[in-house]
Coordinates of C-alpha atoms in Angstrom, one line a residue:
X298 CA -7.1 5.9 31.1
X299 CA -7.9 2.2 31.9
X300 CA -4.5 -0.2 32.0
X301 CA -5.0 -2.2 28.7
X302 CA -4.2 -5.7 29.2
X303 CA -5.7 -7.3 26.3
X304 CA -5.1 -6.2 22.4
X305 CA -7.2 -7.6 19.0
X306 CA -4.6 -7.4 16.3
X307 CA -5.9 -8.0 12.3
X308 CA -5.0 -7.0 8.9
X309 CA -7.5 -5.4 6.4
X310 CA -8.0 -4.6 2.4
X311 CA -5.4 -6.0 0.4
X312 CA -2.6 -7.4 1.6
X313 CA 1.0 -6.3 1.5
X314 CA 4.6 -7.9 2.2
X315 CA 5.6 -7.0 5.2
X316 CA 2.3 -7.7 6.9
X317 CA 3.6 -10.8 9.2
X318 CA 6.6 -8.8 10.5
X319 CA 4.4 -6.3 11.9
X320 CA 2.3 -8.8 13.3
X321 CA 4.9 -10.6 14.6
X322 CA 6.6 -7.3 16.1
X323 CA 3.2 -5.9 17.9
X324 CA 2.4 -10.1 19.3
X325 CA 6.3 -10.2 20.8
X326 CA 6.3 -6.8 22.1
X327 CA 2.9 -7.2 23.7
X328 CA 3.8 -10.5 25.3
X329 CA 7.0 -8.4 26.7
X330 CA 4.3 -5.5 28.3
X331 CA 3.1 -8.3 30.0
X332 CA -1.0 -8.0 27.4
X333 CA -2.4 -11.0 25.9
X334 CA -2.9 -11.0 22.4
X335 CA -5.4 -11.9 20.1
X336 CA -5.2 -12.5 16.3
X337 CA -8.2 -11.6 14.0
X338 CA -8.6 -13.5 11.6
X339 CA -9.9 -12.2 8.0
X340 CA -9.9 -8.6 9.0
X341 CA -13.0 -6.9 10.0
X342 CA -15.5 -9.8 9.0
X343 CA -13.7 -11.6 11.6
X344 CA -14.0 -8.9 13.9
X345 CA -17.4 -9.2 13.8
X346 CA -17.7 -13.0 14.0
X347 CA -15.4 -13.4 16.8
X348 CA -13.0 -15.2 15.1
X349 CA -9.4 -15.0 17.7
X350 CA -7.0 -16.9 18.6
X351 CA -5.2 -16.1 21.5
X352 CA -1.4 -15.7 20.3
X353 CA 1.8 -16.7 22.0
X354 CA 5.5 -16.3 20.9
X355 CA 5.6 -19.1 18.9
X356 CA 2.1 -18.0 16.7
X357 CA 4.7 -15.7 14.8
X358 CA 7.6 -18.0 14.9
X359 CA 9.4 -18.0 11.6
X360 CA 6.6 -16.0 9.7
X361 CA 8.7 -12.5 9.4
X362 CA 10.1 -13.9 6.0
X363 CA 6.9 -14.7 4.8
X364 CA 4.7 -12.6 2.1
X365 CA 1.0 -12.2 2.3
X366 CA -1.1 -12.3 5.7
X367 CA -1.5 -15.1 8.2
X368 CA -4.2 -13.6 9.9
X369 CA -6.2 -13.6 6.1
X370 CA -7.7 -10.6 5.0
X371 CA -11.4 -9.4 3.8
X372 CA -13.0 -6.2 2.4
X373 CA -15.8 -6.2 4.7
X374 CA -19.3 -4.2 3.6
X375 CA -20.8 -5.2 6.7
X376 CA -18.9 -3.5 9.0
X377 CA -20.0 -0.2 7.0
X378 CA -23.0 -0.4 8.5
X379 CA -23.4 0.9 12.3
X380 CA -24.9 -2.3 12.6
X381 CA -21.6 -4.3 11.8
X382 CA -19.8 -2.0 14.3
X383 CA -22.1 -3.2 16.9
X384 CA -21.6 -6.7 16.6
X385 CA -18.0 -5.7 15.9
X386 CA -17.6 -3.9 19.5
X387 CA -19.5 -6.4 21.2
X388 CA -17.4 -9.1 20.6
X389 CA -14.5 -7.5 21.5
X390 CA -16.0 -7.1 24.7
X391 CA -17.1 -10.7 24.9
X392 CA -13.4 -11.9 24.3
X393 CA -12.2 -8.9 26.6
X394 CA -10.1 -7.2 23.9
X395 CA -8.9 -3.9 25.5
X396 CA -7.7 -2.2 22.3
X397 CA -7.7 -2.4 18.8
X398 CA -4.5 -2.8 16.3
X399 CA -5.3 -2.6 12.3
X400 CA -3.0 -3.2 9.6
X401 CA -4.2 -1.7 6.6
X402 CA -4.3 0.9 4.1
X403 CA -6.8 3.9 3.5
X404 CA -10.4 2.0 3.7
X405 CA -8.9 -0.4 6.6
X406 CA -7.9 2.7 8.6
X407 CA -10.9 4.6 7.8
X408 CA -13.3 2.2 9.2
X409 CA -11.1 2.0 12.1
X410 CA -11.3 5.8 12.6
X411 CA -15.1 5.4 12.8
X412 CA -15.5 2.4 15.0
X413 CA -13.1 4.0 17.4
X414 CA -15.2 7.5 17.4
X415 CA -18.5 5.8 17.8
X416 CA -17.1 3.1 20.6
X417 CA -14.8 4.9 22.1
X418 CA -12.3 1.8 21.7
X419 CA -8.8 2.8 21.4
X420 CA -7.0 1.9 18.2
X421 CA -3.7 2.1 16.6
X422 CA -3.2 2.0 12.7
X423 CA -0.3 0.6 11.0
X424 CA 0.1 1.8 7.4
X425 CA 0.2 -1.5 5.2
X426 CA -0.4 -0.6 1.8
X427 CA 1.9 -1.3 -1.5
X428 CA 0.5 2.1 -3.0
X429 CA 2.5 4.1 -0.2
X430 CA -0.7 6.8 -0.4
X431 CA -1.1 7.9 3.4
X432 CA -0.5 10.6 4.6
X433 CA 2.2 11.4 7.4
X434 CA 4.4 8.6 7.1
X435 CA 7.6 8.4 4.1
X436 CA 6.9 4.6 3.5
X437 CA 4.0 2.4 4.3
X438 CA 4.9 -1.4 4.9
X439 CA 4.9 -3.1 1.4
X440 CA 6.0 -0.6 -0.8
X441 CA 9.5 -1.3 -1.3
X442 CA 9.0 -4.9 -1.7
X443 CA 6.3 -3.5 -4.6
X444 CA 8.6 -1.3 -6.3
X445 CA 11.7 -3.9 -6.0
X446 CA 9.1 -6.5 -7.8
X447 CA 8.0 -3.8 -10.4
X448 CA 11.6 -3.3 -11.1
X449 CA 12.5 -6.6 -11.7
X450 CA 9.0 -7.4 -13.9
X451 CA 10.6 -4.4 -16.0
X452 CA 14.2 -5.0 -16.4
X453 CA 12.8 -8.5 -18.4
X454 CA 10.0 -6.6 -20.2
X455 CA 13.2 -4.3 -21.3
X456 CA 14.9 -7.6 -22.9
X457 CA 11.7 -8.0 -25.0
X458 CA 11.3 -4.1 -25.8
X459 CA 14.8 -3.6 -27.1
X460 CA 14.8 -6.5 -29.3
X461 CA 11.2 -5.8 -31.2
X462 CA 11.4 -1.9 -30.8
X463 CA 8.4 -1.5 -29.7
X464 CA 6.7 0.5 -27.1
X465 CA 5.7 -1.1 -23.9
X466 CA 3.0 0.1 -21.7
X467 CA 3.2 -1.5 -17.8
X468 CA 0.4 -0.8 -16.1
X469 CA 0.9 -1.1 -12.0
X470 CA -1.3 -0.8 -9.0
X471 CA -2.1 3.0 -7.6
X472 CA -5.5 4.1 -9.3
X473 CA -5.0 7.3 -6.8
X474 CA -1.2 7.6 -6.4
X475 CA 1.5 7.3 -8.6
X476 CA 4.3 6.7 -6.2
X477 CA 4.5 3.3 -7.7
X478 CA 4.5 4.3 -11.0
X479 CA 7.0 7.1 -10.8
X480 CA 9.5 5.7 -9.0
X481 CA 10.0 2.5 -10.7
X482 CA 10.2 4.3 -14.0
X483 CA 12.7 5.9 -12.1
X484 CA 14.9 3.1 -11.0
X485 CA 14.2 1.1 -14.0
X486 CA 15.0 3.4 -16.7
X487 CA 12.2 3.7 -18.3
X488 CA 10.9 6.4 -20.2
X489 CA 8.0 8.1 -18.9
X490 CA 5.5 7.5 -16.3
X491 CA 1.9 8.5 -16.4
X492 CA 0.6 9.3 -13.1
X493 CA -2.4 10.6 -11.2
X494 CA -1.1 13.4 -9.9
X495 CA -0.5 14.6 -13.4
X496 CA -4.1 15.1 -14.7
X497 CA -3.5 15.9 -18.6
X498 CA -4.0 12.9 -20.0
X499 CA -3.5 14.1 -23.5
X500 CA -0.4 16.2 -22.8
X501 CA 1.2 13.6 -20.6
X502 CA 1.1 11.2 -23.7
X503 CA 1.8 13.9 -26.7
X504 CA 4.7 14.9 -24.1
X505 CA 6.3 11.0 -24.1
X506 CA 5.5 10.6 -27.8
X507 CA 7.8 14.1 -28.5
X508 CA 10.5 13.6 -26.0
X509 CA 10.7 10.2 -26.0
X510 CA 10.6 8.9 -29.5
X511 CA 11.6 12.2 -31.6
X512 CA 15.1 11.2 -30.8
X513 CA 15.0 8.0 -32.8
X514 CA 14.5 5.8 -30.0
X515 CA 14.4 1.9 -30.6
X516 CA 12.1 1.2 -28.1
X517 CA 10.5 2.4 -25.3
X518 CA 8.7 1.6 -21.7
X519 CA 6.1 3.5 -20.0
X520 CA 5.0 2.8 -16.2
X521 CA 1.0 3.2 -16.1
X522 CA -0.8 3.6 -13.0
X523 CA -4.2 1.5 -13.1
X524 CA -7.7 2.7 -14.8
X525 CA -9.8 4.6 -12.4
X526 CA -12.7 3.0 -11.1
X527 CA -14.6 4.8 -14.3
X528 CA -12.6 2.4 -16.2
X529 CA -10.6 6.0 -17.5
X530 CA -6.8 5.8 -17.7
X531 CA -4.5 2.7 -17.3
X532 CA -2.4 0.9 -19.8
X533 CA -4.8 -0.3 -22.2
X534 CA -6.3 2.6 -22.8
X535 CA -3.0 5.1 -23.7
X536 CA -2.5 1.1 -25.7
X537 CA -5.5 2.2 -27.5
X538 CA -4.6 6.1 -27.8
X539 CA -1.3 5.6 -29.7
X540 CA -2.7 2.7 -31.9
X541 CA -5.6 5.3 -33.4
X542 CA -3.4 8.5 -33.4
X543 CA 0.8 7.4 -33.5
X544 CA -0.3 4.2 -36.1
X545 CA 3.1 4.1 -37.1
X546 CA 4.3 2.6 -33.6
X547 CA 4.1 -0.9 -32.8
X548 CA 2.7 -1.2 -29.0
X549 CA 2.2 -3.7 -26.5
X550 CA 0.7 -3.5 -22.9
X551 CA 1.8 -5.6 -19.8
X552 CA -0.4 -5.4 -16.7
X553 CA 1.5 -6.6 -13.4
X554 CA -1.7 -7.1 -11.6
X555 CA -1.0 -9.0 -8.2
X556 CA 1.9 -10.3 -8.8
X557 CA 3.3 -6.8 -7.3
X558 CA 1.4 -7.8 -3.7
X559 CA 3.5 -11.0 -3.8
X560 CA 6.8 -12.3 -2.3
X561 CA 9.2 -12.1 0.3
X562 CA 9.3 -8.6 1.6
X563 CA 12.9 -6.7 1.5
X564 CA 14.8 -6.1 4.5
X565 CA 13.7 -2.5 4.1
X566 CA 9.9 -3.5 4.5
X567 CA 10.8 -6.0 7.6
X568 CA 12.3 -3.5 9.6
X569 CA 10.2 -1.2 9.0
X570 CA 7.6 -3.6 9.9
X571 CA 9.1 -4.5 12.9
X572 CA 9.3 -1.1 13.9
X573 CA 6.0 0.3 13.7
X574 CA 4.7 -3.2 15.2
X575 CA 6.9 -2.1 17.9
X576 CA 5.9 1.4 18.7
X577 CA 2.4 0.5 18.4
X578 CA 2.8 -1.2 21.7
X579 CA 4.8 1.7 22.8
X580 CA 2.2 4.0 22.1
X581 CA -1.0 2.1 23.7
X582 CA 1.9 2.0 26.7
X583 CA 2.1 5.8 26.6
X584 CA -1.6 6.4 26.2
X585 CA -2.5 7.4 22.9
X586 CA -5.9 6.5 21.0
X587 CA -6.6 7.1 17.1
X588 CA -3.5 7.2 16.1
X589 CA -1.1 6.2 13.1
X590 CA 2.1 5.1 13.6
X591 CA 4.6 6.8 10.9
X592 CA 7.6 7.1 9.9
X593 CA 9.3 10.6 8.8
X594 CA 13.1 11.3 7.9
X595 CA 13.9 7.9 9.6
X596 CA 12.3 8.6 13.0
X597 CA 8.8 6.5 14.4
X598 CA 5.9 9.4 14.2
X599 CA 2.4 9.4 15.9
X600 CA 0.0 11.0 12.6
X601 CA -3.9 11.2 14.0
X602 CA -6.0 8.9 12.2
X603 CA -8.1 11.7 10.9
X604 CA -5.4 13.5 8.7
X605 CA -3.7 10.0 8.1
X606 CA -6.9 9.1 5.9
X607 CA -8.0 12.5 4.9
X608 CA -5.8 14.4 3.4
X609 CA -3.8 13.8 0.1
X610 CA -0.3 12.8 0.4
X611 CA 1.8 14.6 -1.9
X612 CA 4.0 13.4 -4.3
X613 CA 7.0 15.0 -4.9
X614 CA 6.8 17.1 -8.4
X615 CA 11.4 17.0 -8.4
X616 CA 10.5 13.2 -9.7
X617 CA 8.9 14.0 -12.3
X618 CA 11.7 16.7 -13.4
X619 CA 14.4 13.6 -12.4
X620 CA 12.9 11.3 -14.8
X621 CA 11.9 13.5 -17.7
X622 CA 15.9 14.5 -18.0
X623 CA 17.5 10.9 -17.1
X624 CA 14.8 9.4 -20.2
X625 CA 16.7 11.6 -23.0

């Protein structure tokens, strides 16, 4: 395989804290393997329009603190097309980009896959997502910052809650994972979560409604993952459920929206960050193409890009057993 002396770096689909650590980690740790490197700016689109910037040490300086993306991000429809790929590929060749690094979640990676199969340019993926849905890695960068800003969103809703008896319904982000949901319903104390991996919509909210206000309950919170892209599910419409069939409870629906994408990411999220911006390097270093860097039982993992995107990643059904009993 060809030395690679030249690496394209952007982020892609919706941003997530811990995004500037990672490209701060794979920038240093390129510089120290002796590559240049090249930041992307706004994701594929910019890709495609050659928009770099050659990157030194200092293009990252105090930016590992910092939430969002400074490279910008952008859904990109073009580069769907084989079309956009083209133009894609042959700008990277113009600017003499040797290999491809994309931070993003299941659609970023996924249009990675296929520009590396048809161009035969290598590419590493680095999991940045706050929904923490692909596969082969415990934590994608994002998701604790997410859940510690779900948390604390719920903690003050629980203020509100306890002093109206009413029944809250949060919706957060995860239209096809609930790891979100689950897990701060878990940490925050609330009652129940409703969840996508759960499919009975109508026992899931007879269930909460018997076990979590038979026992004279005051009040009451329940995590939501969003409405599918049907519009089905979400916070409004259980909201709408308990308002025609439990008329006797008084109910009122927060949705967190992005504000959960925001802020300063945890210390949890920057090293992790850090890293998988690391072994990224590392792995173009060793050789490997189409890969995924992961992270399982505390130890950097290589997870092909083709399982990474297309299978489900499971969630793990003891949650939902934790947070039924700690809700009595």
């Amino acid at each position: 395989m060809a030395k690679i002396n030249s690496i394209g770096i952007l982020t892609s689909g919706g941003d997530a804290p811990g995004m500037n650590a990672c490209i701060r980690a794979v920038t240093r740790t390129a510089i120290c393997n002796g590559m240049k490197v090249f930041g992307i700016y706004r994701g594929f689109e910019g890709l495609m329009s050659g928009e770099f910037k050659e990157f030194t040490t200092e293009s990252v300086s105090n930016t590992i603190q910092r939430g969002g993306t400074i490279l910008k991000t952008a859904r990109s429809d073009a580069f769907r097309t084989p079309e956009g790929r083209k133009k894609a590929y042959e700008q990277m060749k113009a600017a003499g980009i040797d290999a491809l690094i994309v931070i993003g979640g299941n659609g970023s990676l996924s249009g990675a896959q296929i520009f590396a199969s048809e161009w035969d340019v290598p590419v590493i993926g680095l999991p940045g997502t706050i929904d923490n849905d692909l596969y082969g890695t415990d934590s994608t960068i994002g998701y604790d910052t997410a859940l510690n800003t779900i948390v604390e969103c719920v903690d003050k809703i629980r203020d509100t809650a306890t002093s109206h008896e009413r029944i809250f319904f949060v919706e957060v982000m995860g239209r096809d994972a609930g790891f979100l949901a689950q897990n701060s319903a878990i940490a925050s104390g609330a009652e129940a979560a409703i969840i996508p991996e759960d499919l009975t919509d109508v026992d899931q909210l007879a269930q909460f409604i018997e076990h979590g206000i038979r026992k004279s309950k005051n009040s009451s919170i329940v995590l939501v993952s969003e409405a599918k892209k049907d519009g089905l599910g979400g916070a409004m419409y259980y909201a709408e459920r308990v308002k025609k069939e439990y008329p006797e409870f008084n109910v009122r629906v927060t949705i967190l929206g992005h504000l959960q994408r925001g802020g300063r990411p945890s210390a949890y999220d920057r090293i992790l960050a850090s890293r998988m911006g690391y072994a990224a390097i590392e792995a173009l270093n060793e050789g490997q193409r189409n890969i995924m860097i992961g992270i399982a039982n505390d130890k950097i993992v290589y997870v092909p890009l083709t399982r990474a995107i297309k299978q489900n990643k499971p969630i793990d059904k003891e949650l939902i057993n934790v947070l039924s009993d700690l809700s009595i």
